[in-house]
Short mmCIF file of C-alpha atoms and ligand atoms in Angstrom, two decimals:
data_model
loop_
_atom_site.label_atom_id
_atom_site.label_comp_id
_atom_site.label_asym_id
_atom_site.label_seq_id
_atom_site.Cartn_x
_atom_site.Cartn_y
_atom_site.Cartn_z
CA MET C 61 -13.94 -45.99 -29.86
CA LEU C 62 -16.06 -42.74 -30.97
CA THR C 63 -19.49 -44.53 -30.92
CA GLY C 64 -21.92 -41.74 -29.07
CA LYS C 65 -18.20 -39.39 -28.59
CA ARG C 66 -19.12 -35.59 -28.55
CA VAL C 67 -16.28 -34.18 -30.63
CA VAL C 68 -15.84 -30.33 -31.33
CA LEU C 69 -14.45 -30.08 -35.26
CA ALA C 70 -13.07 -26.19 -34.09
CA VAL C 71 -11.15 -25.35 -37.89
CA THR C 72 -8.86 -22.44 -37.70
CA GLY C 73 -7.56 -20.19 -40.65
CA GLY C 74 -5.45 -22.57 -43.83
CA VAL C 75 -5.54 -24.32 -45.77
CA ALA C 76 -5.50 -27.49 -44.91
CA ALA C 77 -9.38 -26.80 -43.25
CA TYR C 78 -10.49 -28.49 -46.91
CA LYS C 79 -9.72 -31.34 -45.30
CA SER C 80 -11.17 -31.46 -42.55
CA ALA C 81 -14.35 -31.63 -44.30
CA TYR C 82 -13.24 -35.25 -44.96
CA LEU C 83 -12.83 -35.42 -41.02
CA ALA C 84 -15.73 -34.76 -39.88
CA ARG C 85 -17.48 -37.11 -42.32
CA ARG C 86 -14.45 -39.75 -40.99
CA LEU C 87 -15.93 -39.18 -37.91
CA LEU C 88 -19.07 -38.99 -38.53
CA GLU C 89 -18.64 -42.99 -40.20
CA ALA C 90 -17.09 -43.66 -36.60
CA GLY C 91 -20.02 -43.02 -34.97
CA ALA C 92 -19.63 -39.31 -33.12
CA GLU C 93 -21.51 -36.46 -33.28
CA VAL C 94 -20.33 -33.95 -34.90
CA GLU C 95 -20.30 -30.12 -34.05
CA VAL C 96 -18.09 -27.76 -36.14
CA ALA C 97 -16.85 -24.02 -34.72
CA MET C 98 -14.47 -22.09 -37.45
CA SER C 99 -12.59 -19.11 -37.27
CA ASP C 100 -13.26 -16.18 -39.87
CA ALA C 101 -10.63 -16.97 -40.67
CA ALA C 102 -10.95 -20.43 -40.96
CA ARG C 103 -14.35 -19.24 -43.93
CA ASN C 104 -11.71 -18.03 -46.36
CA PHE C 105 -10.45 -21.17 -46.94
CA ILE C 106 -13.72 -23.66 -46.57
CA GLY C 107 -17.39 -22.56 -45.98
CA ALA C 108 -19.45 -22.93 -43.91
CA GLN C 109 -22.20 -24.51 -45.18
CA THR C 110 -20.02 -27.90 -46.67
CA PHE C 111 -19.70 -28.18 -42.58
CA ALA C 112 -24.18 -27.94 -42.86
CA ALA C 113 -24.02 -30.46 -45.32
CA ILE C 114 -21.95 -32.81 -43.80
CA THR C 115 -22.85 -32.79 -40.61
CA GLY C 116 -26.43 -31.49 -40.88
CA LYS C 117 -25.83 -29.37 -38.05
CA THR C 118 -24.70 -25.41 -38.82
CA PRO C 119 -21.63 -24.34 -37.84
CA VAL C 120 -21.45 -22.00 -34.93
CA ILE C 121 -18.97 -19.43 -36.79
CA ASP C 122 -19.37 -16.15 -33.91
CA LEU C 123 -18.26 -15.98 -29.89
CA PHE C 124 -21.45 -13.22 -31.01
CA GLY C 125 -24.86 -13.20 -32.68
CA GLN C 126 -25.31 -16.65 -33.04
CA ASP C 127 -28.97 -18.27 -31.45
CA LEU C 128 -26.56 -19.65 -28.56
CA VAL C 129 -26.60 -17.34 -25.47
CA SER C 130 -22.72 -18.23 -25.19
CA PRO C 131 -20.99 -20.34 -27.73
CA HIS C 132 -17.72 -20.87 -26.43
CA THR C 133 -19.37 -22.80 -22.75
CA GLU C 134 -21.74 -24.59 -24.39
CA LEU C 135 -19.72 -26.43 -26.63
CA ALA C 136 -17.12 -26.76 -24.58
CA ARG C 137 -19.61 -28.30 -21.91
CA TRP C 138 -20.68 -29.90 -24.62
CA ALA C 139 -17.41 -32.13 -25.79
CA ASP C 140 -15.87 -35.15 -24.88
CA VAL C 141 -13.39 -34.05 -26.44
CA VAL C 142 -12.51 -30.77 -28.61
CA VAL C 143 -9.59 -31.54 -32.01
CA VAL C 144 -8.54 -28.47 -33.20
CA ALA C 145 -7.81 -29.29 -37.33
CA PRO C 146 -5.59 -27.54 -38.80
CA ALA C 147 -4.33 -25.66 -35.96
CA THR C 148 -2.41 -22.76 -37.05
CA ALA C 149 0.67 -20.95 -35.42
CA SER C 150 -1.85 -18.07 -34.18
CA THR C 151 -4.46 -20.93 -32.50
CA LEU C 152 -1.24 -22.50 -30.67
CA GLY C 153 0.39 -19.20 -29.53
CA LYS C 154 -2.74 -17.85 -28.29
CA VAL C 155 -3.91 -20.52 -25.95
CA ALA C 156 -0.18 -21.01 -25.26
CA HIS C 157 -0.70 -17.01 -23.57
CA GLY C 158 -4.70 -17.62 -21.82
CA ILE C 159 -5.51 -15.98 -25.35
CA SER C 160 -8.88 -15.57 -25.82
CA ASP C 161 -10.50 -13.50 -28.61
CA ASP C 162 -12.50 -15.33 -31.09
CA LEU C 163 -14.77 -17.99 -30.43
CA ILE C 164 -11.54 -21.11 -31.00
CA SER C 165 -9.39 -19.32 -28.77
CA ALA C 166 -12.22 -19.12 -26.26
CA LEU C 167 -13.46 -22.11 -26.58
CA LEU C 168 -10.24 -23.77 -26.23
CA LEU C 169 -10.15 -21.81 -22.77
CA ALA C 170 -13.46 -22.88 -21.74
CA THR C 171 -13.01 -26.30 -22.09
CA THR C 172 -12.17 -28.53 -19.39
CA LYS C 173 -12.58 -32.44 -22.40
CA PRO C 174 -9.04 -33.89 -23.41
CA VAL C 175 -8.52 -31.31 -26.42
CA LEU C 176 -6.44 -32.63 -29.56
CA PHE C 177 -4.35 -30.23 -31.92
CA ALA C 178 -3.70 -31.47 -35.39
CA PRO C 179 -1.08 -27.60 -36.97
CA ALA C 180 -0.50 -26.83 -40.16
CA MET C 181 2.06 -24.06 -41.52
CA HIS C 182 4.81 -23.95 -43.38
CA THR C 183 8.61 -25.57 -42.12
CA GLU C 184 9.53 -21.64 -41.24
CA MET C 185 6.35 -21.03 -39.02
CA TRP C 186 6.96 -24.31 -37.39
CA GLU C 187 10.04 -24.45 -36.27
CA HIS C 188 10.50 -20.62 -34.95
CA PRO C 189 11.36 -20.48 -31.27
CA ALA C 190 7.94 -18.62 -30.50
CA THR C 191 6.22 -21.86 -31.61
CA ARG C 192 9.10 -24.09 -30.62
CA GLU C 193 8.62 -22.91 -26.78
CA ASN C 194 4.37 -22.49 -27.65
CA ILE C 195 3.87 -26.23 -28.44
CA GLU C 196 6.50 -27.16 -24.59
CA LYS C 197 4.32 -25.54 -23.41
CA LEU C 198 0.79 -26.94 -24.39
CA ARG C 199 2.29 -30.06 -24.49
CA SER C 200 3.06 -29.69 -20.22
CA PHE C 201 -0.48 -28.33 -19.69
CA GLY C 202 -1.20 -31.73 -20.99
CA TYR C 203 -2.98 -30.92 -24.73
CA HIS C 204 -2.83 -33.38 -27.48
CA PHE C 205 -0.78 -33.43 -30.52
CA VAL C 206 -0.77 -35.27 -33.59
CA GLY C 207 1.60 -34.31 -36.37
CA PRO C 208 2.35 -32.39 -38.19
CA GLU C 209 3.50 -34.25 -41.29
CA GLU C 210 6.39 -33.98 -43.75
CA GLY C 211 4.71 -32.59 -47.37
CA GLY C 212 3.81 -31.08 -49.46
CA LEU C 213 2.70 -26.74 -48.20
CA ALA C 214 0.83 -23.84 -49.35
CA GLY C 215 2.12 -22.51 -52.26
CA GLY C 216 4.25 -24.98 -53.27
CA ASP C 217 6.31 -25.09 -51.06
CA VAL C 218 7.20 -28.95 -49.26
CA GLY C 219 8.66 -29.55 -46.01
CA ILE C 220 7.88 -30.25 -41.75
CA GLY C 221 3.90 -28.53 -41.40
CA ARG C 222 1.64 -30.44 -43.07
CA VAL C 223 -2.07 -31.42 -41.45
CA ALA C 224 -2.12 -34.88 -40.06
CA GLU C 225 -4.65 -37.25 -42.33
CA PRO C 226 -8.06 -36.91 -41.12
CA GLU C 227 -7.25 -41.03 -40.85
CA SER C 228 -4.71 -40.60 -38.60
CA ILE C 229 -6.85 -37.80 -36.66
CA VAL C 230 -9.58 -40.42 -36.30
CA GLU C 231 -6.57 -43.06 -34.82
CA GLU C 232 -5.78 -40.73 -32.16
CA LEU C 233 -8.30 -39.59 -30.69
CA LYS C 234 -9.94 -43.33 -30.72
CA ARG C 235 -7.10 -43.91 -28.80
CA LEU C 236 -7.53 -40.63 -26.50
CA MET C 237 -11.03 -41.35 -26.04
CA GLY C 238 -10.12 -45.23 -25.00
CA ALA C 239 -9.11 -46.44 -21.84
CA PRO C 240 -6.36 -44.54 -19.78
CA GLU C 241 -3.09 -45.17 -20.75
CA GLU C 242 -1.70 -48.98 -17.99
CA PRO C 243 0.95 -47.23 -15.52
CA LEU C 244 4.49 -48.61 -16.53
CA GLU C 245 7.25 -48.23 -14.34
CA ILE C 246 9.42 -47.32 -17.01
CA LEU C 247 13.67 -46.65 -17.30
CA VAL C 248 15.38 -44.77 -19.41
CA THR C 249 18.95 -44.28 -19.17
CA ALA C 250 20.88 -41.25 -21.05
CA GLY C 251 23.19 -39.21 -22.05
CA GLY C 252 26.49 -39.80 -22.02
CA THR C 253 28.89 -42.25 -19.95
CA ARG C 254 32.35 -40.35 -18.89
CA GLU C 255 34.68 -42.50 -18.49
CA PRO C 256 37.81 -40.84 -16.34
CA LEU C 257 41.15 -41.60 -16.55
CA ASP C 258 42.20 -39.16 -13.82
CA PRO C 259 40.08 -37.02 -11.27
CA VAL C 260 40.28 -33.92 -14.00
CA ARG C 261 39.58 -35.89 -17.53
CA TYR C 262 37.09 -38.60 -18.81
CA LEU C 263 36.78 -40.15 -22.21
CA GLY C 264 33.42 -39.28 -23.80
CA ASN C 265 30.96 -38.60 -26.87
CA ARG C 266 29.01 -35.51 -27.84
CA SER C 267 25.17 -37.44 -26.77
CA THR C 268 23.50 -34.65 -24.39
CA GLY C 269 20.48 -36.83 -22.97
CA LYS C 270 18.02 -34.53 -24.64
CA MET C 271 15.76 -37.81 -26.45
CA GLY C 272 16.29 -39.31 -23.17
CA HIS C 273 15.52 -36.93 -20.84
CA ALA C 274 12.36 -36.25 -23.51
CA ILE C 275 11.01 -39.46 -23.30
CA ALA C 276 11.33 -39.26 -19.23
CA ASP C 277 9.18 -36.36 -19.40
CA GLU C 278 6.55 -37.23 -21.87
CA ALA C 279 6.27 -40.57 -19.77
CA ALA C 280 6.03 -38.85 -16.76
CA ARG C 281 3.43 -36.80 -17.51
CA ARG C 282 1.15 -39.94 -18.67
CA GLY C 283 1.45 -41.42 -15.30
CA HIS C 284 4.23 -43.55 -15.85
CA SER C 285 6.52 -44.12 -13.28
CA VAL C 286 9.48 -43.61 -14.04
CA VAL C 287 13.46 -43.92 -13.03
CA LEU C 288 15.28 -41.88 -15.61
CA VAL C 289 19.78 -43.49 -15.07
CA THR C 290 21.49 -40.34 -16.45
CA THR C 291 24.31 -38.21 -16.93
CA SER C 292 23.08 -35.13 -18.07
CA GLY C 293 22.50 -32.02 -15.68
CA LEU C 294 19.01 -31.30 -17.26
CA GLN C 295 15.55 -30.52 -15.85
CA THR C 296 12.69 -32.62 -15.83
CA HIS C 297 9.34 -33.56 -14.80
CA PRO C 298 9.02 -33.86 -10.91
CA ALA C 299 7.57 -36.93 -11.21
CA VAL C 300 10.86 -38.11 -12.90
CA GLU C 301 13.03 -40.70 -9.95
CA VAL C 302 16.43 -38.97 -10.91
CA VAL C 303 19.33 -41.62 -10.82
CA ARG C 304 22.32 -39.30 -11.29
CA VAL C 305 25.80 -41.25 -12.63
CA GLU C 306 27.93 -40.88 -14.17
CA THR C 307 30.34 -44.40 -15.61
CA ALA C 308 28.86 -46.94 -17.12
CA MET C 309 29.51 -49.07 -14.35
CA GLU C 310 27.54 -46.52 -12.13
CA MET C 311 24.71 -46.46 -15.00
CA LYS C 312 25.24 -50.29 -15.08
CA GLU C 313 24.48 -50.98 -11.40
CA ALA C 314 22.62 -48.44 -11.09
CA VAL C 315 20.04 -49.63 -14.63
CA ASP C 316 20.18 -54.24 -12.39
CA GLY C 317 18.17 -51.96 -9.65
CA VAL C 318 15.40 -51.62 -11.06
CA SER C 319 12.93 -54.35 -12.62
CA PRO C 320 10.75 -51.90 -14.72
CA ASP C 321 8.16 -52.65 -17.51
CA VAL C 322 9.47 -50.78 -20.23
CA ALA C 323 13.29 -50.26 -20.62
CA VAL C 324 14.66 -47.28 -22.72
CA MET C 325 17.61 -47.24 -23.58
CA THR C 326 18.25 -44.31 -25.46
CA ALA C 327 22.49 -43.66 -23.11
CA ALA C 328 25.56 -43.57 -25.58
CA VAL C 329 27.69 -46.01 -22.90
CA ALA C 330 31.14 -45.92 -23.80
CA ASP C 331 32.61 -49.40 -24.96
CA PHE C 332 35.64 -49.30 -23.68
CA ARG C 333 36.72 -47.72 -19.92
CA PRO C 334 40.42 -46.86 -19.24
CA ALA C 335 41.64 -49.55 -17.10
CA ASP C 336 43.26 -47.73 -14.24
CA PRO C 337 42.73 -44.76 -13.74
CA SER C 338 44.63 -42.76 -12.27
CA GLU C 339 44.45 -41.61 -8.82
CA GLU C 340 46.46 -37.67 -9.04
CA LYS C 341 46.03 -35.81 -12.34
CA LEU C 342 48.61 -37.23 -14.67
CA PRO C 343 51.02 -34.77 -14.41
CA ARG C 344 52.24 -33.57 -18.39
CA GLU C 345 55.62 -34.07 -18.16
CA ASP C 346 55.24 -37.72 -16.64
CA GLY C 347 54.04 -38.13 -21.22
CA LEU C 348 51.22 -40.23 -21.70
CA ASP C 349 51.48 -42.71 -24.50
CA SER C 350 48.65 -44.49 -24.77
CA VAL C 351 45.73 -45.98 -22.55
CA GLU C 352 45.24 -49.54 -21.79
CA LEU C 353 40.98 -50.21 -22.06
CA VAL C 354 39.18 -53.23 -20.81
CA PRO C 355 35.08 -52.62 -22.60
CA ASN C 356 32.41 -51.79 -20.24
CA PRO C 357 29.71 -54.55 -19.83
CA ASP C 358 26.53 -53.94 -22.80
CA ILE C 359 23.92 -52.96 -20.02
CA LEU C 360 21.67 -54.02 -23.40
CA ALA C 361 22.20 -56.95 -23.34
CA SER C 362 22.22 -58.07 -19.43
CA VAL C 363 18.82 -56.24 -20.33
CA VAL C 364 18.00 -58.16 -22.35
CA ALA C 365 18.62 -61.18 -20.94
CA ARG C 366 16.64 -60.94 -17.05
CA GLU C 367 14.19 -63.87 -17.21
CA ASP C 368 11.81 -60.94 -16.08
CA ARG C 369 12.52 -59.51 -19.43
CA PRO C 370 11.20 -55.90 -19.21
CA TYR C 371 9.76 -54.71 -23.24
CA VAL C 372 13.08 -53.37 -24.25
CA VAL C 373 13.88 -50.43 -26.81
CA GLY C 374 17.56 -49.39 -27.66
CA PHE C 375 18.50 -46.33 -29.96
CA ALA C 376 21.19 -46.76 -32.69
CA ALA C 377 22.81 -43.23 -33.43
CA GLU C 378 25.29 -44.16 -37.00
CA THR C 379 26.85 -42.58 -39.00
CA GLY C 380 26.11 -44.57 -42.24
CA SER C 381 22.55 -46.28 -43.66
CA VAL C 382 19.17 -47.84 -41.39
CA ASP C 383 21.31 -51.86 -42.32
CA ARG C 384 23.93 -51.75 -39.87
CA ALA C 385 20.93 -50.43 -37.44
CA ILE C 386 18.07 -53.46 -38.77
CA GLU C 387 22.08 -55.71 -38.07
CA LYS C 388 22.12 -54.18 -34.71
CA ALA C 389 18.65 -54.66 -34.26
CA LEU C 390 18.40 -58.36 -35.34
CA LYS C 391 21.52 -58.79 -32.98
CA LYS C 392 20.63 -57.33 -30.13
CA GLY C 393 16.66 -58.85 -29.80
CA VAL C 394 15.45 -56.28 -28.74
CA ASP C 395 11.75 -54.96 -29.29
CA LEU C 396 11.98 -51.60 -31.01
CA MET C 397 15.49 -50.07 -32.42
CA VAL C 398 15.50 -46.42 -33.03
CA TYR C 399 17.62 -45.47 -35.28
CA ASN C 400 19.29 -41.57 -36.64
CA ASP C 401 21.97 -40.79 -38.36
CA VAL C 402 24.41 -38.29 -36.62
CA THR C 403 25.31 -37.05 -39.37
CA LYS C 404 22.19 -35.42 -40.78
CA PRO C 405 21.27 -31.84 -40.20
CA GLY C 406 18.43 -31.59 -37.26
CA SER C 407 19.08 -35.43 -36.29
CA GLY C 408 22.36 -35.34 -34.40
CA PHE C 409 24.02 -34.35 -30.60
CA GLY C 410 23.34 -32.01 -28.79
CA THR C 411 19.52 -30.74 -31.10
CA ASP C 412 16.31 -30.52 -30.12
CA THR C 413 14.80 -32.31 -32.93
CA ASN C 414 15.65 -35.67 -34.72
CA GLU C 415 15.27 -38.34 -37.43
CA VAL C 416 14.64 -41.87 -36.51
CA THR C 417 13.32 -44.80 -38.30
CA LEU C 418 12.05 -47.52 -36.64
CA ILE C 419 13.03 -51.38 -36.33
CA ASP C 420 10.79 -54.38 -35.13
CA ALA C 421 12.32 -57.58 -33.36
CA SER C 422 11.41 -58.23 -37.11
CA GLY C 423 13.87 -56.54 -38.68
CA GLU C 424 10.71 -54.37 -40.42
CA VAL C 425 11.04 -50.72 -41.02
CA GLU C 426 9.27 -47.51 -39.46
CA ALA C 427 10.39 -44.16 -41.61
CA TRP C 428 9.87 -40.79 -39.37
CA PRO C 429 9.81 -37.43 -41.14
CA GLN C 430 12.10 -34.87 -38.99
CA MET C 431 10.43 -33.70 -35.52
CA PRO C 432 11.42 -32.40 -33.19
CA LYS C 433 12.89 -34.73 -30.55
CA THR C 434 9.16 -33.87 -27.61
CA GLU C 435 7.08 -35.26 -30.82
CA VAL C 436 9.46 -38.46 -30.80
CA ALA C 437 8.70 -38.73 -27.53
CA ALA C 438 4.99 -38.50 -27.30
CA ARG C 439 4.85 -40.61 -30.60
CA LEU C 440 7.58 -43.22 -29.07
CA LEU C 441 5.40 -43.81 -26.13
CA ASP C 442 2.33 -44.29 -27.67
CA ARG C 443 4.29 -47.22 -30.15
CA ILE C 444 5.19 -48.80 -26.79
CA VAL C 445 2.41 -48.82 -25.14
CA ALA C 446 0.19 -50.10 -27.81
CA ASP C 447 2.92 -52.77 -28.52
CA VAL C 448 2.97 -53.08 -24.58
CA ALA C 449 -0.88 -53.44 -24.16
CA SER C 450 -1.50 -55.51 -27.57
CA ARG C 451 1.34 -58.38 -26.16
CA ARG C 452 -1.14 -58.20 -22.42
N1 CTP P 601 24.22 -49.96 -24.77
C1 CTP P 601 24.27 -50.52 -24.09
N2 CTP P 601 25.67 -50.92 -22.97
C2 CTP P 601 26.37 -50.63 -23.88
C3 CTP P 601 26.56 -49.68 -25.02
C4 CTP P 601 25.66 -50.09 -25.97
O1 CTP P 601 23.32 -50.25 -23.14
N3 CTP P 601 28.22 -50.77 -23.13
C5 CTP P 601 22.42 -49.94 -25.65
C6 CTP P 601 22.53 -48.76 -25.54
O2 CTP P 601 21.92 -47.15 -24.82
C7 CTP P 601 21.83 -47.96 -27.35
C8 CTP P 601 22.17 -49.37 -27.98
O3 CTP P 601 22.87 -50.75 -27.36
O4 CTP P 601 20.34 -48.47 -26.66
C9 CTP P 601 22.58 -49.33 -28.86
O5 CTP P 601 24.87 -48.85 -28.32
P1 CTP P 601 25.98 -48.41 -29.40
O6 CTP P 601 26.66 -48.19 -29.47
O7 CTP P 601 24.85 -48.74 -31.12
O8 CTP P 601 25.60 -50.47 -29.82
P2 CTP P 601 27.00 -51.19 -29.83
O9 CTP P 601 26.91 -53.15 -29.95
O10 CTP P 601 28.13 -50.77 -28.60
O11 CTP P 601 27.54 -50.71 -31.82
P3 CTP P 601 28.94 -50.13 -31.75
O12 CTP P 601 29.55 -51.14 -32.30
O13 CTP P 601 27.42 -49.05 -32.74
O14 CTP P 601 28.66 -49.10 -30.94
#
C-alpha cells in the first residue's frame, strides 16, 4: 500500500509529462505524500503550477536558487521511493553513467531508496543499442522499470515507447513498497538440446537460451535461489547455480535432482534422439541412409506429474497462431504457458526481443507487446511471484 509513503515524482522532458499530472493525483488518492521534482525540459511540456495545484506543494525545479539548500539530497533522503515518469532516454543514460548535472540526475544518484523508471520515448530511441545497454546496466544496479507500452507516440507515430498508464505505475509502486518477495526456489531450463549422431555431429535446434538466462538472472537479482539447467554457454548472474547439459536425457536427470517451488521450462528439448549414436566419427564413404530415432522423455510432463508439483511455466515456440499453444497449455496442465510466434520479426531465436502471449491454466490469454527479453523476464517473474503468493 502507499498510505503514508513519501513519493518523489520526478518528471523529465517528454510529451508524456502531461500524464504525470494524473499520476500525481492517483498517488495522492492511494494515500501517498507526493513531492514533485521537474527537469527544465519537463517544463516545456507541463507547468509547475499544474503540479502545485494538484499536490498543494510547489515542485522543486532547480538544483539552485530555490528555498532548499541542497534540493537533490533533501528530496533523496525524504523519499521512501522515487518514481521517474516519464523517464527520457537522456535521463536513463545519465544515471547509467553516473552523470549528475541537473536536478533529476543528481537526485537519482543521491538517493538510496528504490527508484522506478517509467520510460517514454520514440521506438527508435528505445531500441537504440545505447538505450538497451543503459537499461541492462540500470537493471543490474537494482533499478526498477514499468513499461513502456505499445501505442500512439508523439507526432502521430505508433510503436513501443509509450509511457505506462498512471494506474500501472501506481500498481507497480504498491508492489515495490509492499512486503519483499518471499524468496523462492526457482528452476529454469534453457537452450536447445543437442542429440549426438556421433562424437562430432548432433541433431539440434536454433534456441540460444537467451530467454531462459534472462529469467534466471532476473530471479537471482531479486534474491530467489535459482538453478539453471542449460545447454547455453551464456554468462549468468553470479548467484545462479548453473548445471550445464547437452542432451535431453542429461537435462532430465538434472531436473530430476531439483525440487523447486517454481519450474520455468524455456528449453527447446529435442523430441527425439538418435537411437544408437556412433562412438566413432561416421565416415562419409560409409553413407547414411537413415537415422533411427527414439523419443525423448517430456521433461515438463514429468515435473507436472510430481507429487510435490511446483508452479510450472511452459514455453511454446510456434510457427502458427496462439490456438495450438492454448491447446498445448491445457493438455500439458501447466500453470502458465508463454507462447511466441517464432516467424515474427523480433520474436524468434537469438533475438534480444520477444513478443509473447501468456495463457493461464484455464486457457485465458494475455498478449504482451514486443519488448526486450529482459523486460519479458521481469514481467513474467512479477506474474509468477504474484500467482505463487496468492496460492499460499
Ligand atoms: N518440453 C520438455 N521436454 C520435452 C519437450 C518439451 O520439457 N521433451 C517443454 C519445453 O521446455 C516447453 C514445453 O515443454 O516448456 C513445450 O515444448 P514444445 O516443444 O512446444 O512441446 P511439445 O510437446 O514437444 O510439442 P511439439 O509437438 O510442438 O514439439
